[in-house]
Tab-separated table of N, CA and C in Angstrom:
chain	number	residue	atom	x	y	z
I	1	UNK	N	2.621	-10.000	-5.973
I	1	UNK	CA	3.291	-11.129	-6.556
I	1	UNK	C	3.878	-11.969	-5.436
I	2	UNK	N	3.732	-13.035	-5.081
I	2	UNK	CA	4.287	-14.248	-4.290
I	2	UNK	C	5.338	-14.640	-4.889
I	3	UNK	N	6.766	-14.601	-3.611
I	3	UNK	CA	8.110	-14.789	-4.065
I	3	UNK	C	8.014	-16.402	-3.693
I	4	UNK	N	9.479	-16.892	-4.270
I	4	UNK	CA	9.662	-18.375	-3.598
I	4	UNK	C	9.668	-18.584	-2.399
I	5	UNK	N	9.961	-17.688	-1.971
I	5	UNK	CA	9.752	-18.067	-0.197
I	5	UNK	C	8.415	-17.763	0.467
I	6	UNK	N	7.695	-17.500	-0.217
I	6	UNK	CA	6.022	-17.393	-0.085
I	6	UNK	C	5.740	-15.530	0.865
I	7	UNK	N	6.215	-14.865	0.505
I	7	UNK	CA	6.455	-13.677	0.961
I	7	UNK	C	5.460	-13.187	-0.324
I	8	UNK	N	4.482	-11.916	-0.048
I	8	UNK	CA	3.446	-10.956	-0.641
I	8	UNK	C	3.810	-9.863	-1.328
I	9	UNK	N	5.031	-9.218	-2.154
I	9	UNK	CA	5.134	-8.337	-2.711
I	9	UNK	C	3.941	-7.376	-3.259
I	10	UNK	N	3.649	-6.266	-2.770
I	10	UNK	CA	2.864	-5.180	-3.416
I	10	UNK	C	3.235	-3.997	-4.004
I	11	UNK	N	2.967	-3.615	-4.882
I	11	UNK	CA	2.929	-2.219	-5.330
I	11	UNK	C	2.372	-1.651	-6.211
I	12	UNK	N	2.466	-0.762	-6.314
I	12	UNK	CA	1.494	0.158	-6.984
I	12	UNK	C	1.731	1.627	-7.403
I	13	UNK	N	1.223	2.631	-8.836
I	13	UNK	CA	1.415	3.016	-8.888
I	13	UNK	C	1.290	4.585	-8.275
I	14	UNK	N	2.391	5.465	-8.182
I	14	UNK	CA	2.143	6.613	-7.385
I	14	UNK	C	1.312	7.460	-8.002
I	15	UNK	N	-0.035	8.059	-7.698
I	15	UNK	CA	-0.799	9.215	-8.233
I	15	UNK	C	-0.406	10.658	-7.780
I	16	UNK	N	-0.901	11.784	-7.825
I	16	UNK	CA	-0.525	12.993	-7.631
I	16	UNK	C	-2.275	13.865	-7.531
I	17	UNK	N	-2.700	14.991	-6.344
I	17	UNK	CA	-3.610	15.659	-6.256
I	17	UNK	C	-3.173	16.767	-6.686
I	18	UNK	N	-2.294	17.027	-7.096
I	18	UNK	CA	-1.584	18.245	-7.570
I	18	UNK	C	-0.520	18.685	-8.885
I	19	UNK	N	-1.209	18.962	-9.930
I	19	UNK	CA	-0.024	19.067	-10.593
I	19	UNK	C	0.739	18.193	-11.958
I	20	UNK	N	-0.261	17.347	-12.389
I	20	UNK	CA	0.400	16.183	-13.009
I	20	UNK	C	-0.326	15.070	-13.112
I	21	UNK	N	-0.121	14.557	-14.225
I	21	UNK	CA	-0.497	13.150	-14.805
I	21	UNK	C	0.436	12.825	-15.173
I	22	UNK	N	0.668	11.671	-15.256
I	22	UNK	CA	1.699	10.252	-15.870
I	22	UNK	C	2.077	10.674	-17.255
I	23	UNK	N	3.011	10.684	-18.069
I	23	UNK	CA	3.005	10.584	-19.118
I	23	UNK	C	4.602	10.494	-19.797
I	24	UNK	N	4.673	9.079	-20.554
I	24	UNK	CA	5.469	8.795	-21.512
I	24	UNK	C	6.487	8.038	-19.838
I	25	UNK	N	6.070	7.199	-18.987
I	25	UNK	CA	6.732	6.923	-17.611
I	25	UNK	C	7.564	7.772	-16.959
I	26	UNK	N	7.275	8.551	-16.901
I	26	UNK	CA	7.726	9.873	-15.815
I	26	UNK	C	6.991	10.051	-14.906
I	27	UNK	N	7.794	10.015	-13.717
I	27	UNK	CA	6.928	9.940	-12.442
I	27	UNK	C	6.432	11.186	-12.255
I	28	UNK	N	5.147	11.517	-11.519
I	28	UNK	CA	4.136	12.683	-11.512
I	28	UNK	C	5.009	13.159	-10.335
I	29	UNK	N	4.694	15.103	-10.099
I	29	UNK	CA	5.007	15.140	-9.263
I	29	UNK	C	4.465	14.608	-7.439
I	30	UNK	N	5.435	14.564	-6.852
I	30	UNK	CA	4.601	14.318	-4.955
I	30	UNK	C	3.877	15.343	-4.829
I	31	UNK	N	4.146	16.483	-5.040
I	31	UNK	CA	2.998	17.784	-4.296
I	31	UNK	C	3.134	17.025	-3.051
I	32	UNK	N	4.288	16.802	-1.915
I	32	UNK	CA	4.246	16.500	-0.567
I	32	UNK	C	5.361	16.613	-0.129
I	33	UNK	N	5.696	17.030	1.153
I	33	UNK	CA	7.003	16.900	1.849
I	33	UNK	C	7.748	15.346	1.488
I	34	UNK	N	6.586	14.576	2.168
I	34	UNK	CA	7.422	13.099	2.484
I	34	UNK	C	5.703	12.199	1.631
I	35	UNK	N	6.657	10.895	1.121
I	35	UNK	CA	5.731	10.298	0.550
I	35	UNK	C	5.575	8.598	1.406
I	36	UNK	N	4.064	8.974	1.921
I	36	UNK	CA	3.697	8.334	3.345
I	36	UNK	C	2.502	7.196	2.249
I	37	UNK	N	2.112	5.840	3.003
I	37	UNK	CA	1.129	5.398	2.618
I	37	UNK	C	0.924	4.867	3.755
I	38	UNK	N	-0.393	4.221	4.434
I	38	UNK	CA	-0.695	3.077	5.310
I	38	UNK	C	-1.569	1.988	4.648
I	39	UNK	N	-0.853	1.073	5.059
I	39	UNK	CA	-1.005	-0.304	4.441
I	39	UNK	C	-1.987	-1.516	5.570
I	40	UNK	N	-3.537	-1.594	4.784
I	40	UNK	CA	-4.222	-2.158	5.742
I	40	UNK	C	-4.340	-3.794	5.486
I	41	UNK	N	-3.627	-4.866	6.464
I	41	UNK	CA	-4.328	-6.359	5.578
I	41	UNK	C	-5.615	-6.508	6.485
I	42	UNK	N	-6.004	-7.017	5.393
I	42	UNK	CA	-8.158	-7.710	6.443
I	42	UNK	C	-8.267	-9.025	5.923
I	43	UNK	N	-8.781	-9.738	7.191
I	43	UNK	CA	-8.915	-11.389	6.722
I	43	UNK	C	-10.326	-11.282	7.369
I	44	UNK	N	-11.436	-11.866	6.318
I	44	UNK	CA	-12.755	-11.747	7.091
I	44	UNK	C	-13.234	-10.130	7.484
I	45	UNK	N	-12.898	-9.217	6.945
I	45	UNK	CA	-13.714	-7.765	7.503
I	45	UNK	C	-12.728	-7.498	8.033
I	46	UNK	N	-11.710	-8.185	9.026
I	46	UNK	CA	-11.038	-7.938	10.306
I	46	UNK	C	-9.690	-7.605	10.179
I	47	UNK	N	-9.197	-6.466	10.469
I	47	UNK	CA	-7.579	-5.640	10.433
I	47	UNK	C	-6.751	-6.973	11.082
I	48	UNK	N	-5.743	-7.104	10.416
I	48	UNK	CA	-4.795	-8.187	11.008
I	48	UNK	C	-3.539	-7.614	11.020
I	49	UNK	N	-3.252	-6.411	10.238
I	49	UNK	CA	-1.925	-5.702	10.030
I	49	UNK	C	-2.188	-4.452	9.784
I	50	UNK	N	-1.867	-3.240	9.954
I	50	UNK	CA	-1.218	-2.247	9.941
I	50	UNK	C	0.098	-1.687	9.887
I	51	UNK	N	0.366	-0.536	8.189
I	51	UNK	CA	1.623	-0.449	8.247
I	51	UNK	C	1.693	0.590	7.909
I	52	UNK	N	2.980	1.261	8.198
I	52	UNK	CA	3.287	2.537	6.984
I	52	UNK	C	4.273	2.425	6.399
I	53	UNK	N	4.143	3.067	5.379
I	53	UNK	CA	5.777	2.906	4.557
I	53	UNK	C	5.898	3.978	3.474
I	54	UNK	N	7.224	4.446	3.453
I	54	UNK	CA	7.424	5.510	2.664
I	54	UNK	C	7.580	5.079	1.376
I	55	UNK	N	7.136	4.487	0.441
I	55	UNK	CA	7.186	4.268	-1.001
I	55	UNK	C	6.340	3.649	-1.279
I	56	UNK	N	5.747	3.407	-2.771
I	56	UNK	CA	5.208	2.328	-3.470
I	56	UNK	C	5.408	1.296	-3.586
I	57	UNK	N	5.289	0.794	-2.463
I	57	UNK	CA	5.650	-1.151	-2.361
I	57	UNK	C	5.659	-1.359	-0.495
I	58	UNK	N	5.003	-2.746	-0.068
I	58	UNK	CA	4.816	-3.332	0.981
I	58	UNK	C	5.284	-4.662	0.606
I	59	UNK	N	5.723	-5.445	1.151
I	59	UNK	CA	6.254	-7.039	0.930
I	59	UNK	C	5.646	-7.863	2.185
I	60	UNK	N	4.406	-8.341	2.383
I	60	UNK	CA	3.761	-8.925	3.121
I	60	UNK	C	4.283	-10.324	3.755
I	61	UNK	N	5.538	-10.655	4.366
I	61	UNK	CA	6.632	-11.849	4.341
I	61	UNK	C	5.949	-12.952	5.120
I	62	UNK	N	6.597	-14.113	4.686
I	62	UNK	CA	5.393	-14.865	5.708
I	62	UNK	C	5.386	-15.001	7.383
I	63	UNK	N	6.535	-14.160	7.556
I	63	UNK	CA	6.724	-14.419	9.267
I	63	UNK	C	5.443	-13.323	9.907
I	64	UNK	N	5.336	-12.162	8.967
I	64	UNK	CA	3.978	-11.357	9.245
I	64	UNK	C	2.816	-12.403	9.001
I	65	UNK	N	2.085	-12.864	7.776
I	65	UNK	CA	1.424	-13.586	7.815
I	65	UNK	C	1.045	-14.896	8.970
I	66	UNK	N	1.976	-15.371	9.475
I	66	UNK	CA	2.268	-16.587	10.393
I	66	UNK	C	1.727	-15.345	11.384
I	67	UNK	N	2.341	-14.957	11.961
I	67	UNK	CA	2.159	-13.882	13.344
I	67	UNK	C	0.530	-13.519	13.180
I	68	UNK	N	-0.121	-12.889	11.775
I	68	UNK	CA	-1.488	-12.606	11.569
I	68	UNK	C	-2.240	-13.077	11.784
I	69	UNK	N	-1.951	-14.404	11.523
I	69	UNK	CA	-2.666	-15.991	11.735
I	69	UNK	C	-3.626	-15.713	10.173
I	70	UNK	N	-3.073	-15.229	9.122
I	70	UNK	CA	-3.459	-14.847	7.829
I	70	UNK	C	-3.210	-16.110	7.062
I	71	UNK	N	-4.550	-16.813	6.635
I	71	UNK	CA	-4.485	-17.734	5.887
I	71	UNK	C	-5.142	-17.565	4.557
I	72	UNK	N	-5.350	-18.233	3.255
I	72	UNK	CA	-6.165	-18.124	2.481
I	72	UNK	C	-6.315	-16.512	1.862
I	73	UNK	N	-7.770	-15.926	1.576
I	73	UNK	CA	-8.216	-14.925	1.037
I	73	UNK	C	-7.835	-14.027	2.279
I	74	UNK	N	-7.262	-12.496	1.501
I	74	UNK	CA	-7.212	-11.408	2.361
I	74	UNK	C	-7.450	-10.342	1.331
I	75	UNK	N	-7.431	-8.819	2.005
I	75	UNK	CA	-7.427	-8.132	1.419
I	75	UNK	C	-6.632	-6.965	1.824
I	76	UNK	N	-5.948	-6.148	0.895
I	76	UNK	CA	-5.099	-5.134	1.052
I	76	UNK	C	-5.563	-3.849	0.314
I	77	UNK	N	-5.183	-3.407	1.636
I	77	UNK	CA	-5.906	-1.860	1.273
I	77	UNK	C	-4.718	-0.715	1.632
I	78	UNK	N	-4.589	0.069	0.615
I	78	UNK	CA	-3.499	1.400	0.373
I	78	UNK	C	-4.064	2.435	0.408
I	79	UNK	N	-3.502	3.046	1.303
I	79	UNK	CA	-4.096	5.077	1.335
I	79	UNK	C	-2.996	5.742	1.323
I	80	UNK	N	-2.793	6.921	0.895
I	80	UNK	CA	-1.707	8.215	0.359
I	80	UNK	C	-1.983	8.645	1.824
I	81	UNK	N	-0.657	9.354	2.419
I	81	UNK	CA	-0.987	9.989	3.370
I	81	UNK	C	-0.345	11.541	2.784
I	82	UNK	N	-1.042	12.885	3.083
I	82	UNK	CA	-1.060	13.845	3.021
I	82	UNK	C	-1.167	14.924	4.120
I	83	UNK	N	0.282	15.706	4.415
I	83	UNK	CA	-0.239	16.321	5.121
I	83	UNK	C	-1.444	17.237	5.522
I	84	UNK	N	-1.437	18.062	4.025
I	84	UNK	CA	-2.724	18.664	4.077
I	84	UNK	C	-4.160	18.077	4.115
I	85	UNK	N	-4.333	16.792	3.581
I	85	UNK	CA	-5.489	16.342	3.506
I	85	UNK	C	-5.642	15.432	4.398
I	86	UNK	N	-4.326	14.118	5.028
I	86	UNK	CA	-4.774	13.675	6.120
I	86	UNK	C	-4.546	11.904	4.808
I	87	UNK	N	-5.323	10.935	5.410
I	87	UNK	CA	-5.057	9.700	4.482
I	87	UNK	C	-6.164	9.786	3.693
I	88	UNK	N	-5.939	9.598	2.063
I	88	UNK	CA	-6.942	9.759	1.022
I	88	UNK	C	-7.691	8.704	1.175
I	89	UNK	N	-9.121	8.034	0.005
I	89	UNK	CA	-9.661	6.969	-0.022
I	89	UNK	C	-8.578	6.001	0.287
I	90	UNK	N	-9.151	4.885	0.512
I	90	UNK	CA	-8.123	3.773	0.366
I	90	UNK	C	-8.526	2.494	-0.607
I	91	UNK	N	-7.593	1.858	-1.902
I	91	UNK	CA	-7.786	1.264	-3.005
I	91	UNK	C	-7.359	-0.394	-2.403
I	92	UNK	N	-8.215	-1.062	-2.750
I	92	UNK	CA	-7.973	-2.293	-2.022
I	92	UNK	C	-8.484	-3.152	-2.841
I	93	UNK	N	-7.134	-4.263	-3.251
I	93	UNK	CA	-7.247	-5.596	-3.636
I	93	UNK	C	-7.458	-6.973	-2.938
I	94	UNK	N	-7.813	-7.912	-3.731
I	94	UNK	CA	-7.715	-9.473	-2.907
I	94	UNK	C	-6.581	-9.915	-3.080
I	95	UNK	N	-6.099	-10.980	-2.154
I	95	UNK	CA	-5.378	-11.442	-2.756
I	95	UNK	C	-5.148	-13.029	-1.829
I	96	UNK	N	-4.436	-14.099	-1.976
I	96	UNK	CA	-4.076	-15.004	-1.498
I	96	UNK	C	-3.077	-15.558	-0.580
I	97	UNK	N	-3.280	-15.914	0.423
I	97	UNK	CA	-2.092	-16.167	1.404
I	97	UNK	C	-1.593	-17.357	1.971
């Protein structure tokens, strides 16, 4: 979602490999020590940002964007990080900048 100040809000919901499905909005369990994601932006094929962050949500602000040289169409891509497994697939939207 794009704030008034033209900043990228993301998020998304938390899944679980262990233990749980969603139900009646109750959060599933982590099955993890710490709850890790890395956050990829791509403009053209091409990585322009790299992030990590401990929760469900990234806020893409425009002083990152400006610095990216991120204009127009991008795309954002989210992976779970796990200790045991390492970073899962990664789920990736378009979006506008």
């Amino acid at each position: 979602m794009r704030t008034v100040g033209g900043d990228l809000d993301i998020g998304w919901v938390r899944t679980t490999r262990v233990g749980g499905e969603r139900l009646e909005g109750v959060e599933v369990p982590l099955a993890e020590e710490n709850e890790r994601y890395r956050v990829t932006v791509r403009q053209s094929g091409a990585v322009v940002r790299t992030a990590e962050v401990g929760g469900p949500a990234f806020t893409y602000t425009t002083a990152m964007q400006t610095e990216d040289g991120a204009a127009g169409a991008v795309e954002i891509g989210v992976a779970r990080l796990s200790a045991t497994f390492g970073f899962g697939p990664e789920r990736v939207v378009a979006a506008n900048v």
